[in-house]
Amino acid sequence: MSDNKGADRARIILEAVRLASSAQVPSLHLLIARESNILQLELVLRILLTYLPESTEPKVYIDLLHQIANSAVHAPTQSSPRPVQNGEELSDKEARYQVRRLHLLPLAEEQDLQAGCTDLLSLFLIHRARKIDLETGSIPEIQELLEPFLNRDPYLRTWTVSNILPLRRLNYEYYPDVEDPYTLEAFERLEGRPAIDSFLARSARVGGTETIQAGRDIRGLVGPWIYGESSRKRRKTHHDRRRSSLVSPTPAGQVASSKEQECHTAWSDVNDWLLDLALRDFAAAAETMEQWDGPSDVDYDGYNDHENLDVDISQNLTLRYAQAGLSML
């Protein structure tokens, strides 16, 4: 690349950063359409992730995301005038120096790479969702950002169903008056039986007069969360498995059965919670089992209704649930 071309590229990138920083999305959209050979997908996503204010409403830039992800960026219908490129006032050397100092955020975070996500837009959306939560705490805004892209990538859909859906219900619908609601960061760290206990802590007030809501909460909180539990455990064991595979191959069928085993373990934790509840308040446990029909009774809010458990797994889980119910007697 000649010095002149390198300097021109640097000025275009600096202009994109300036427009993103001030949330001038229509002008940025126009610049990307005009300079698409330079402002390509990964670069644009990293600029947006690093510089677009988290308070920017998703509806302002969702159309731009659709276009750059499909490599079909065209000027907005109501195009703004050609942006004034402040970078043109810089010397070639200064323009290149400022680009080197940008330190754009990477799209991928470690936990998503470990889970095997490679789609650039999905990585951007999840990282952006975490940043929005840190800055504004607005789960509905995160949901608005993610929903148009859920059919693009299975990992994005799983992450949304198992994190954003139950977190929205927990903080905004089921228990909106809780003084210390979960953040997305804290929610993603939950695992195992402690997570079940946390989700259902408010559901069955033993000895109280409140209506028991444990059945609703298992169906609407625990069920969607368990949907992504296998992904969480795969992230946790990813490096160990890669190491051991260098020494001895994973036995055939072990990988295929891991998801089934993780599903069994998670629902077994729910059964154990019901048994513990029955020891303290049998009536509350019985009411919960009347409200909830077992592991196949999960409310995905339409996000994942087309993907059901394998028949054999579902029957096995239902049998274990029935056995837990008999154990209460």
Short mmCIF file of C-alpha atoms in Angstrom, two decimals:
data_model
loop_
_atom_site.label_atom_id
_atom_site.label_comp_id
_atom_site.label_asym_id
_atom_site.label_seq_id
_atom_site.Cartn_x
_atom_site.Cartn_y
_atom_site.Cartn_z
CA MET A 1 0.00 0.00 0.00
CA SER A 2 1.45 3.39 -0.97
CA ASP A 3 1.87 6.10 1.69
CA ASN A 4 -0.91 8.17 0.14
CA LYS A 5 -3.36 5.26 0.06
CA GLY A 6 -2.45 4.37 3.64
CA ALA A 7 -3.07 7.92 4.78
CA ASP A 8 -6.40 8.06 2.95
CA ARG A 9 -7.45 4.82 4.60
CA ALA A 10 -6.45 6.21 7.99
CA ARG A 11 -8.52 9.36 7.46
CA ILE A 12 -11.59 7.32 6.49
CA ILE A 13 -11.25 5.18 9.61
CA LEU A 14 -10.84 8.26 11.80
CA GLU A 15 -13.95 9.79 10.26
CA ALA A 16 -15.91 6.60 10.97
CA VAL A 17 -14.73 6.72 14.58
CA ARG A 18 -15.77 10.37 14.89
CA LEU A 19 -19.24 9.68 13.53
CA ALA A 20 -19.71 6.60 15.72
CA SER A 21 -18.56 8.46 18.83
CA SER A 22 -21.18 11.15 18.30
CA ALA A 23 -23.86 8.60 17.29
CA GLN A 24 -24.26 10.16 13.83
CA VAL A 25 -25.45 6.86 12.43
CA PRO A 26 -27.00 8.11 9.15
CA SER A 27 -23.75 9.88 8.23
CA LEU A 28 -21.74 6.85 9.27
CA HIS A 29 -24.02 4.65 7.17
CA LEU A 30 -23.39 6.87 4.17
CA LEU A 31 -19.63 6.80 4.74
CA ILE A 32 -19.62 2.99 4.94
CA ALA A 33 -21.65 2.74 1.73
CA ARG A 34 -19.17 4.99 -0.06
CA GLU A 35 -16.01 3.42 1.39
CA SER A 36 -17.09 -0.21 1.69
CA ASN A 37 -13.76 -1.46 0.33
CA ILE A 38 -12.09 -0.03 3.44
CA LEU A 39 -14.88 -0.10 6.05
CA GLN A 40 -15.54 -3.82 5.95
CA LEU A 41 -17.54 -5.96 8.37
CA GLU A 42 -15.09 -6.69 11.18
CA LEU A 43 -13.60 -3.20 11.20
CA VAL A 44 -17.01 -1.51 11.28
CA LEU A 45 -18.27 -3.78 14.05
CA ARG A 46 -15.19 -3.09 16.17
CA ILE A 47 -15.59 0.66 15.65
CA LEU A 48 -19.25 0.46 16.68
CA LEU A 49 -18.45 -1.72 19.68
CA THR A 50 -15.71 0.59 20.88
CA TYR A 51 -17.15 4.02 20.15
CA LEU A 52 -20.92 4.00 19.63
CA PRO A 53 -22.46 5.18 22.93
CA GLU A 54 -24.36 2.41 24.74
CA SER A 55 -27.27 4.81 25.22
CA THR A 56 -27.90 4.83 21.44
CA GLU A 57 -31.26 3.18 20.74
CA PRO A 58 -30.86 -0.08 18.81
CA LYS A 59 -33.48 0.92 16.23
CA VAL A 60 -31.09 3.62 15.06
CA TYR A 61 -28.42 1.18 13.88
CA ILE A 62 -30.14 -2.21 13.40
CA ASP A 63 -30.65 -1.62 9.67
CA LEU A 64 -26.96 -0.78 9.28
CA LEU A 65 -26.02 -4.02 11.04
CA HIS A 66 -28.26 -6.01 8.71
CA GLN A 67 -26.63 -4.46 5.66
CA ILE A 68 -22.99 -4.80 6.66
CA ALA A 69 -23.56 -8.40 7.81
CA ASN A 70 -25.02 -9.22 4.39
CA SER A 71 -22.31 -7.28 2.51
CA ALA A 72 -24.97 -5.13 0.91
CA VAL A 73 -24.51 -1.64 2.31
CA HIS A 74 -26.33 1.07 0.44
CA ALA A 75 -26.90 4.71 1.23
CA PRO A 76 -29.82 5.42 3.58
CA THR A 77 -33.09 6.41 1.91
CA GLN A 78 -32.78 9.88 3.38
CA SER A 79 -29.07 10.32 2.93
CA SER A 80 -27.25 12.97 4.88
CA PRO A 81 -24.87 15.29 3.10
CA ARG A 82 -21.35 13.99 2.59
CA PRO A 83 -19.74 13.98 6.04
CA VAL A 84 -17.06 16.56 6.68
CA GLN A 85 -13.86 14.58 7.13
CA ASN A 86 -11.93 16.27 9.94
CA GLY A 87 -9.11 13.81 9.26
CA GLU A 88 -8.36 15.67 6.03
CA GLU A 89 -6.80 18.43 8.15
CA LEU A 90 -4.23 16.00 9.54
CA SER A 91 -0.87 15.27 8.01
CA ASP A 92 -0.42 11.81 6.56
CA LYS A 93 1.88 10.84 9.42
CA GLU A 94 -0.51 12.12 12.10
CA ALA A 95 -3.52 10.35 10.55
CA ARG A 96 -1.71 7.00 10.53
CA TYR A 97 -0.44 7.59 14.08
CA GLN A 98 -3.95 8.28 15.42
CA VAL A 99 -5.32 5.11 13.81
CA ARG A 100 -2.58 3.05 15.49
CA ARG A 101 -3.67 4.52 18.84
CA LEU A 102 -7.36 3.64 18.50
CA HIS A 103 -7.11 0.29 20.36
CA LEU A 104 -10.38 -1.05 19.01
CA LEU A 105 -12.05 -3.65 21.21
CA PRO A 106 -12.01 -7.24 19.96
CA LEU A 107 -15.40 -8.61 19.00
CA ALA A 108 -14.94 -11.92 20.79
CA GLU A 109 -14.79 -12.43 24.52
CA GLU A 110 -13.12 -15.52 25.92
CA GLN A 111 -16.26 -17.33 27.07
CA ASP A 112 -17.85 -17.07 23.62
CA LEU A 113 -14.74 -18.28 21.82
CA GLN A 114 -14.56 -21.25 24.19
CA ALA A 115 -18.18 -22.08 23.38
CA GLY A 116 -17.29 -22.17 19.68
CA CYS A 117 -19.01 -19.02 18.42
CA THR A 118 -17.34 -17.74 15.23
CA ASP A 119 -20.02 -15.54 13.64
CA LEU A 120 -18.71 -11.97 13.75
CA LEU A 121 -22.11 -10.30 14.04
CA SER A 122 -23.18 -12.63 16.86
CA LEU A 123 -19.95 -11.93 18.73
CA PHE A 124 -20.55 -8.19 18.30
CA LEU A 125 -24.17 -8.40 19.47
CA ILE A 126 -23.36 -10.38 22.62
CA HIS A 127 -20.41 -8.14 23.52
CA ARG A 128 -22.54 -5.06 22.82
CA ALA A 129 -25.33 -6.48 25.02
CA ARG A 130 -22.91 -6.86 27.93
CA LYS A 131 -21.68 -3.29 27.48
CA ILE A 132 -25.25 -1.94 27.36
CA ASP A 133 -26.04 -3.78 30.58
CA LEU A 134 -22.96 -2.33 32.29
CA GLU A 135 -23.78 1.21 31.19
CA THR A 136 -27.59 1.36 31.30
CA GLY A 137 -28.85 -1.92 32.77
CA SER A 138 -31.66 -1.94 30.20
CA ILE A 139 -32.57 -5.56 29.41
CA PRO A 140 -35.51 -4.52 27.16
CA GLU A 141 -33.08 -2.48 25.06
CA ILE A 142 -30.76 -5.48 24.78
CA GLN A 143 -33.70 -7.64 23.73
CA GLU A 144 -34.64 -5.08 21.07
CA LEU A 145 -31.08 -5.26 19.70
CA LEU A 146 -30.89 -9.06 19.59
CA GLU A 147 -34.34 -10.12 18.40
CA PRO A 148 -33.93 -9.25 14.68
CA PHE A 149 -30.87 -11.53 14.46
CA LEU A 150 -31.86 -14.62 16.47
CA ASN A 151 -32.38 -16.83 13.42
CA ARG A 152 -28.91 -16.01 12.12
CA ASP A 153 -26.86 -18.10 14.51
CA PRO A 154 -27.75 -20.97 16.91
CA TYR A 155 -25.26 -19.78 19.53
CA LEU A 156 -26.77 -16.29 19.60
CA ARG A 157 -30.26 -17.74 19.99
CA THR A 158 -29.18 -20.11 22.77
CA TRP A 159 -27.38 -17.30 24.60
CA THR A 160 -30.42 -15.03 24.34
CA VAL A 161 -32.95 -17.68 25.39
CA SER A 162 -30.90 -18.81 28.37
CA ASN A 163 -29.77 -15.38 29.61
CA ILE A 164 -31.80 -12.42 28.35
CA LEU A 165 -35.24 -14.09 28.47
CA PRO A 166 -35.06 -15.31 32.10
CA LEU A 167 -33.25 -12.16 33.23
CA ARG A 168 -35.99 -9.97 31.71
CA ARG A 169 -38.66 -12.00 33.45
CA LEU A 170 -36.80 -12.03 36.76
CA ASN A 171 -36.06 -8.29 36.91
CA TYR A 172 -38.98 -6.77 35.00
CA GLU A 173 -41.97 -9.15 35.13
CA TYR A 174 -41.87 -11.55 38.06
CA TYR A 175 -40.01 -9.57 40.74
CA PRO A 176 -39.67 -5.94 39.57
CA ASP A 177 -39.56 -4.54 43.11
CA VAL A 178 -36.40 -6.36 44.20
CA GLU A 179 -33.89 -3.81 45.49
CA ASP A 180 -30.79 -5.51 44.08
CA PRO A 181 -31.69 -7.00 40.67
CA TYR A 182 -29.32 -9.24 38.79
CA THR A 183 -26.91 -7.76 36.29
CA LEU A 184 -26.23 -9.69 33.10
CA GLU A 185 -22.64 -10.25 34.21
CA ALA A 186 -23.75 -11.82 37.51
CA PHE A 187 -26.47 -13.85 35.80
CA GLU A 188 -24.00 -15.38 33.34
CA ARG A 189 -21.84 -16.61 36.22
CA LEU A 190 -24.64 -18.66 37.79
CA GLU A 191 -24.33 -22.43 37.53
CA GLY A 192 -25.49 -25.65 39.14
CA ARG A 193 -27.70 -26.03 42.19
CA PRO A 194 -26.86 -22.56 43.59
CA ALA A 195 -28.43 -21.06 40.46
CA ILE A 196 -31.64 -23.08 40.98
CA ASP A 197 -31.78 -21.98 44.63
CA SER A 198 -31.28 -18.36 43.60
CA PHE A 199 -33.99 -18.41 40.91
CA LEU A 200 -36.54 -20.01 43.21
CA ALA A 201 -35.66 -18.24 46.46
CA ARG A 202 -38.65 -15.92 46.16
CA SER A 203 -40.99 -18.48 44.61
CA ALA A 204 -42.04 -20.55 47.59
CA ARG A 205 -42.19 -18.58 50.82
CA VAL A 206 -42.34 -21.43 53.30
CA GLY A 207 -44.85 -20.76 56.04
CA GLY A 208 -45.96 -17.49 54.43
CA THR A 209 -49.30 -16.41 53.04
CA GLU A 210 -48.11 -15.45 49.57
CA THR A 211 -49.22 -17.37 46.51
CA ILE A 212 -46.71 -20.06 45.56
CA GLN A 213 -45.16 -19.13 42.17
CA ALA A 214 -42.53 -21.85 41.95
CA GLY A 215 -44.25 -23.62 39.05
CA ARG A 216 -44.31 -20.43 37.02
CA ASP A 217 -40.69 -19.69 37.88
CA ILE A 218 -39.42 -23.16 36.97
CA ARG A 219 -41.28 -22.93 33.66
CA GLY A 220 -40.26 -19.35 32.85
CA LEU A 221 -36.85 -18.89 34.54
CA VAL A 222 -35.20 -22.22 35.27
CA GLY A 223 -36.31 -23.96 32.06
CA PRO A 224 -34.88 -21.37 29.63
CA TRP A 225 -31.73 -21.10 31.76
CA ILE A 226 -31.18 -24.87 31.62
CA TYR A 227 -31.48 -24.65 27.82
CA GLY A 228 -28.07 -22.95 27.83
CA GLU A 229 -26.50 -24.88 30.70
CA SER A 230 -24.66 -27.28 28.39
CA SER A 231 -23.00 -24.30 26.66
CA ARG A 232 -21.83 -22.96 30.03
CA LYS A 233 -20.28 -26.28 30.98
CA ARG A 234 -18.65 -26.67 27.57
CA ARG A 235 -16.98 -23.27 28.08
CA LYS A 236 -15.76 -24.34 31.51
CA THR A 237 -14.20 -27.62 30.30
CA HIS A 238 -13.11 -26.48 26.84
CA HIS A 239 -9.39 -26.15 27.53
CA ASP A 240 -9.18 -29.38 29.55
CA ARG A 241 -10.83 -31.31 26.73
CA ARG A 242 -8.47 -29.84 24.14
CA ARG A 243 -5.50 -30.81 26.29
CA SER A 244 -6.67 -34.35 26.93
CA SER A 245 -7.55 -34.87 23.28
CA LEU A 246 -3.90 -34.35 22.38
CA VAL A 247 -3.01 -37.32 24.59
CA SER A 248 -5.94 -39.65 23.96
CA PRO A 249 -8.97 -39.22 21.69
CA THR A 250 -12.36 -38.69 23.30
CA PRO A 251 -14.24 -42.04 23.20
CA ALA A 252 -16.92 -42.26 20.53
CA GLY A 253 -20.29 -41.32 21.91
CA GLN A 254 -18.90 -39.38 24.89
CA VAL A 255 -19.20 -36.01 23.19
CA ALA A 256 -22.61 -36.91 21.81
CA SER A 257 -23.87 -37.86 25.27
CA SER A 258 -22.42 -34.84 27.12
CA LYS A 259 -25.36 -32.59 26.37
CA GLU A 260 -27.77 -35.28 27.54
CA GLN A 261 -25.81 -35.74 30.78
CA GLU A 262 -25.70 -31.99 31.44
CA CYS A 263 -29.44 -31.76 30.84
CA HIS A 264 -30.08 -34.63 33.27
CA THR A 265 -27.84 -33.01 35.90
CA ALA A 266 -29.58 -29.63 35.68
CA TRP A 267 -33.09 -31.07 35.94
CA SER A 268 -31.93 -33.36 38.77
CA ASP A 269 -31.04 -30.20 40.68
CA VAL A 270 -34.63 -29.03 40.23
CA ASN A 271 -35.94 -32.37 41.50
CA ASP A 272 -33.65 -32.09 44.52
CA TRP A 273 -34.95 -28.58 45.18
CA LEU A 274 -38.52 -29.90 45.15
CA LEU A 275 -37.62 -32.68 47.58
CA ASP A 276 -35.94 -30.19 49.93
CA LEU A 277 -39.02 -27.97 49.73
CA ALA A 278 -41.29 -30.92 50.56
CA LEU A 279 -39.34 -31.60 53.75
CA ARG A 280 -40.01 -28.04 54.90
CA ASP A 281 -43.48 -27.45 53.45
CA PHE A 282 -45.19 -30.39 51.77
CA ALA A 283 -48.19 -28.28 50.70
CA ALA A 284 -45.92 -25.80 48.87
CA ALA A 285 -44.11 -28.62 47.06
CA ALA A 286 -47.40 -30.29 46.09
CA GLU A 287 -48.76 -27.00 44.77
CA THR A 288 -45.60 -26.50 42.72
CA MET A 289 -46.03 -29.92 41.08
CA GLU A 290 -49.64 -29.05 40.29
CA GLN A 291 -48.49 -25.85 38.57
CA TRP A 292 -45.65 -27.42 36.57
CA ASP A 293 -45.81 -30.54 34.37
CA GLY A 294 -42.13 -31.41 34.36
CA PRO A 295 -39.04 -30.75 32.21
CA SER A 296 -40.99 -30.64 28.94
CA ASP A 297 -43.12 -27.80 30.36
CA VAL A 298 -40.91 -24.79 29.54
CA ASP A 299 -41.98 -21.34 28.36
CA TYR A 300 -39.52 -20.04 25.74
CA ASP A 301 -41.76 -17.09 24.88
CA GLY A 302 -41.86 -18.30 21.27
CA TYR A 303 -38.09 -18.06 20.82
CA ASN A 304 -37.38 -21.76 20.80
CA ASP A 305 -40.70 -23.58 20.62
CA HIS A 306 -39.67 -25.38 17.43
CA GLU A 307 -36.76 -27.15 19.16
CA ASN A 308 -37.92 -29.84 21.59
CA LEU A 309 -35.96 -32.32 23.66
CA ASP A 310 -35.12 -35.65 22.11
CA VAL A 311 -38.02 -38.04 22.82
CA ASP A 312 -35.90 -40.51 24.78
CA ILE A 313 -34.31 -37.73 26.85
CA SER A 314 -37.71 -36.15 27.50
CA GLN A 315 -39.21 -39.45 28.63
CA ASN A 316 -36.26 -40.13 30.91
CA LEU A 317 -36.47 -36.67 32.49
CA THR A 318 -40.23 -37.00 32.96
CA LEU A 319 -39.75 -40.37 34.65
CA ARG A 320 -37.22 -38.89 37.06
CA TYR A 321 -39.59 -36.02 37.82
CA ALA A 322 -42.38 -38.49 38.57
CA GLN A 323 -40.05 -40.47 40.83
CA ALA A 324 -39.19 -37.25 42.70
CA GLY A 325 -42.91 -36.65 43.21
CA LEU A 326 -43.40 -40.17 44.61
CA SER A 327 -40.41 -39.65 46.91
CA MET A 328 -42.23 -36.77 48.58
CA LEU A 329 -45.00 -39.06 49.83
#
